[in-house]
Amino acid sequence: MPQPSPCLPPAAPVDGLSDSVRAIELDAGGVTLSGLLALPDVSLPRATVVALHGGGMRAGYFHGRADPATSLLSLAASCGYAALALDRPGYGSSAAGAPEGAGLEEQGARIRQALSGFARRRPPGAGFFLVGHSLGGKVALSTAAGWSGDGLLGVDVSGISDRWAVDPGILTAADGKRTRGLHWGPLSLYPPHTFRLAQRLVAPVPGREAAEMADWPRVYPGVARSVHVPVRFTFAEHERWWRCDAETVAAMTAKLASPLVRAERLAGAGHNISLGRAARSYHLRVLAFLEECLAGAGQLRDGSDR
């Protein structure tokens, strides 16, 4: 494994996990974002996957402990990519200093600042590829909408559309029993011990994030018009938070300014796809879309697609 740059704080092994996935902290314009980093066994990664968790979760969502096969980070590194899962503003290291978190635009700006600093210290390969789950999908799209210049390959989003299927206010309800079925779906979709081990991933939804949740259907069109990279949406078979009928999905994807848009469905999965038995299948499809984005970026560089 390549040695970390001396310009970055050294990554530390994560308790209970393999040495290939390590804890890291990045500066995001004066705010410290924590996360998990997996590096491939090559000096230069093919690209860097950046994963953004949903509301009330942490970066470890993308490195589930119940079954090694559910880890996006390990899988991506084994395929030659660097993989970085960040605790979004208001979570992890930034929670103590900013317990109310940040609004959508500020979160996108902080993520871009963190990745700019990351790229100055660790070569990201061909560029960054954003993966967002649920409310992290909003942040991934907002990060892409405010991106300037090159270096962003695409965005892959799961667990979100632009129309709520339920009252979003129940996401922050004190009684977790009200939302358990919406988050997870049938318990048989998950490996043994998933729910016990996932408890350490759960975190309060920051106040500013909670206050903005219901407004996403109004905000989405403006964000979508500013996204100019390929985008893929995945909807789980047992998605309950968001509407994902064919009419909704067609109208939502039509609002994007992206040169390539895909929308797919994943059987045998609940809202928390990356912790379920279908996680590996989903993550392989994520990386397949990244490969497609890389091929398209290569064509543009070569001028063969002009």
PDB file of N, CA and C in Angstrom, residues 90-100:
ATOM      1  N   GLY A  90     -21.547  18.431  10.488  1.00  0.00           N
ATOM      2  CA  GLY A  90     -22.522  18.191  11.544  1.00  0.00           C
ATOM      3  C   GLY A  90     -22.461  16.792  12.102  1.00  0.00           C
ATOM      4  N   TYR A  91     -21.635  15.947  11.493  1.00  0.00           N
ATOM      5  CA  TYR A  91     -21.443  14.565  11.932  1.00  0.00           C
ATOM      6  C   TYR A  91     -19.958  14.341  12.234  1.00  0.00           C
ATOM      7  N   GLY A  92     -19.651  13.324  13.016  1.00  0.00           N
ATOM      8  CA  GLY A  92     -18.258  12.977  13.268  1.00  0.00           C
ATOM      9  C   GLY A  92     -17.497  14.096  13.935  1.00  0.00           C
ATOM     10  N   SER A  93     -16.297  14.374  13.449  1.00  0.00           N
ATOM     11  CA  SER A  93     -15.408  15.357  14.065  1.00  0.00           C
ATOM     12  C   SER A  93     -15.985  16.767  14.074  1.00  0.00           C
ATOM     13  N   SER A  94     -16.840  17.084  13.118  1.00  0.00           N
ATOM     14  CA  SER A  94     -17.375  18.444  13.039  1.00  0.00           C
ATOM     15  C   SER A  94     -18.594  18.652  13.930  1.00  0.00           C
ATOM     16  N   ALA A  95     -19.123  17.591  14.525  1.00  0.00           N
ATOM     17  CA  ALA A  95     -20.375  17.702  15.277  1.00  0.00           C
ATOM     18  C   ALA A  95     -20.224  18.556  16.527  1.00  0.00           C
ATOM     19  N   ALA A  96     -19.119  18.407  17.246  1.00  0.00           N
ATOM     20  CA  ALA A  96     -18.947  19.139  18.498  1.00  0.00           C
ATOM     21  C   ALA A  96     -18.890  20.647  18.264  1.00  0.00           C
ATOM     22  N   GLY A  97     -18.159  21.052  17.229  1.00  0.00           N
ATOM     23  CA  GLY A  97     -18.015  22.474  16.955  1.00  0.00           C
ATOM     24  C   GLY A  97     -19.187  23.078  16.222  1.00  0.00           C
ATOM     25  N   ALA A  98     -19.941  22.236  15.517  1.00  0.00           N
ATOM     26  CA  ALA A  98     -21.085  22.726  14.747  1.00  0.00           C
ATOM     27  C   ALA A  98     -22.237  21.742  14.891  1.00  0.00           C
ATOM     28  N   PRO A  99     -22.825  21.647  16.094  1.00  0.00           N
ATOM     29  CA  PRO A  99     -23.859  20.641  16.332  1.00  0.00           C
ATOM     30  C   PRO A  99     -25.101  20.824  15.472  1.00  0.00           C
ATOM     31  N   GLU A 100     -25.340  22.049  14.992  1.00  0.00           N
ATOM     32  CA  GLU A 100     -26.500  22.296  14.128  1.00  0.00           C
ATOM     33  C   GLU A 100     -26.218  21.936  12.680  1.00  0.00           C
TER      34      GLU A 100
END
